[in-house]
Phi, psi and omega in degrees: 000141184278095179240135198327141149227166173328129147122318194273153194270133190255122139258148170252111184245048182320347179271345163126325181295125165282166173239321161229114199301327182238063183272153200251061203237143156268355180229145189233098166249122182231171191307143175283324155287326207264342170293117172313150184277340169279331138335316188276290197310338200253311163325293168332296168296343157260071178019051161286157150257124201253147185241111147268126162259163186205158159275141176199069125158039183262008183300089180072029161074074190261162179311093159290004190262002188266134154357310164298317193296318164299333208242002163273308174289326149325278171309340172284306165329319160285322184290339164264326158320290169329316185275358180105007190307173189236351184190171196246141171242019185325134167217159194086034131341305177290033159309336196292288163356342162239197214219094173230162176326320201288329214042043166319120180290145182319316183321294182335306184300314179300297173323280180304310167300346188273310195297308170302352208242328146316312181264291154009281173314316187296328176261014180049045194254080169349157156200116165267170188250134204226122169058014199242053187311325193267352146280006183309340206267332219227027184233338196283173230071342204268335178251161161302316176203150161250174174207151176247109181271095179027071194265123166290001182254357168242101168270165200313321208271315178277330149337323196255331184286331183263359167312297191310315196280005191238156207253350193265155173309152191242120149247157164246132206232149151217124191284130181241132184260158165224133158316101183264003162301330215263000000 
């Protein structure tokens, strides 16, 4: 199974739109829906590598222990399979970490990533923990890599510790917005 190493280069392409197919990134993570699958495929051929990202569990923050819900992830998973993706991007994990109805526990989380990550495997599907910094410590063997998007909820000093302390690769995305008026 194929996974991010040191070194290799990102565009993030959250709207579903690529903006340039031979942008010079060796990883292209783009939306799991709104990305045309020829898209995916014209990346490919210039021997790009694609990260699907998909939400999995931020719709109103849902109950990951219920079935349905699973089986809502279950498919996406598969749906990056089909289009052809090379890794999993779940994101919005970290529900235990805001403030919903459910409360959910880290445990929870921990739990719905061993399933996701189960199914993942089952389609010879990398998978990473996205945005969930205080389990970063307790998920690995099951994902390949995490990533941390510039979180006010890490600091640098725990950020490197639970990076060090863990087996799967670790990144840090830090967003940089740009003034395209300019």
């Amino acid at each position: 199974m194929w996974q991010p190493t040191a070194g290799m280069t990102w565009q993030i392409e959250p709207s579903g739109a690529v903006s340039d197919l031979t942008h010079p990134a060796d990883v292209f993570d783009v939306d799991l829906y709104d990305t045309p699958v020829t898209t995916i495929k014209a990346l490919k051929g210039n021997i790009k590598k694609t990260v699907s990202y998909f939400s999995a569990g931020r719709e109103f923050w849902l109950d990951t222990k219920l079935p349905n819900v699973r089986s809502i992830a279950t498919s996406r998973i598969k749906m990056a399979q089909d289009r052809g993706c090379d890794n999993l991007d779940p994101n919005n994990v970290d529900c235990y970490d805001n403030s919903n109805k459910l409360k959910p526990s880290p445990a929870t989380v921990i739990d719905y990533m061993h399933y996701m990550a189960k199914e993942a495997h089952y389609r010879r599907l990398p998978i990473c923990l996205k945005t969930a910094g205080s389990i970063f410590g307790d998920v690995p063997p099951i994902v390949e890599w995490h990533v941390n998007e510039q979180s006010p909820n890490i600091t640098p000093d725990v950020k490197t510790k639970i990076f060090n302390a863990s087996s799967a690769k670790g990144f840090s995305t830090v967003w940089k917005i740009m003034d395209l008026d300019t």
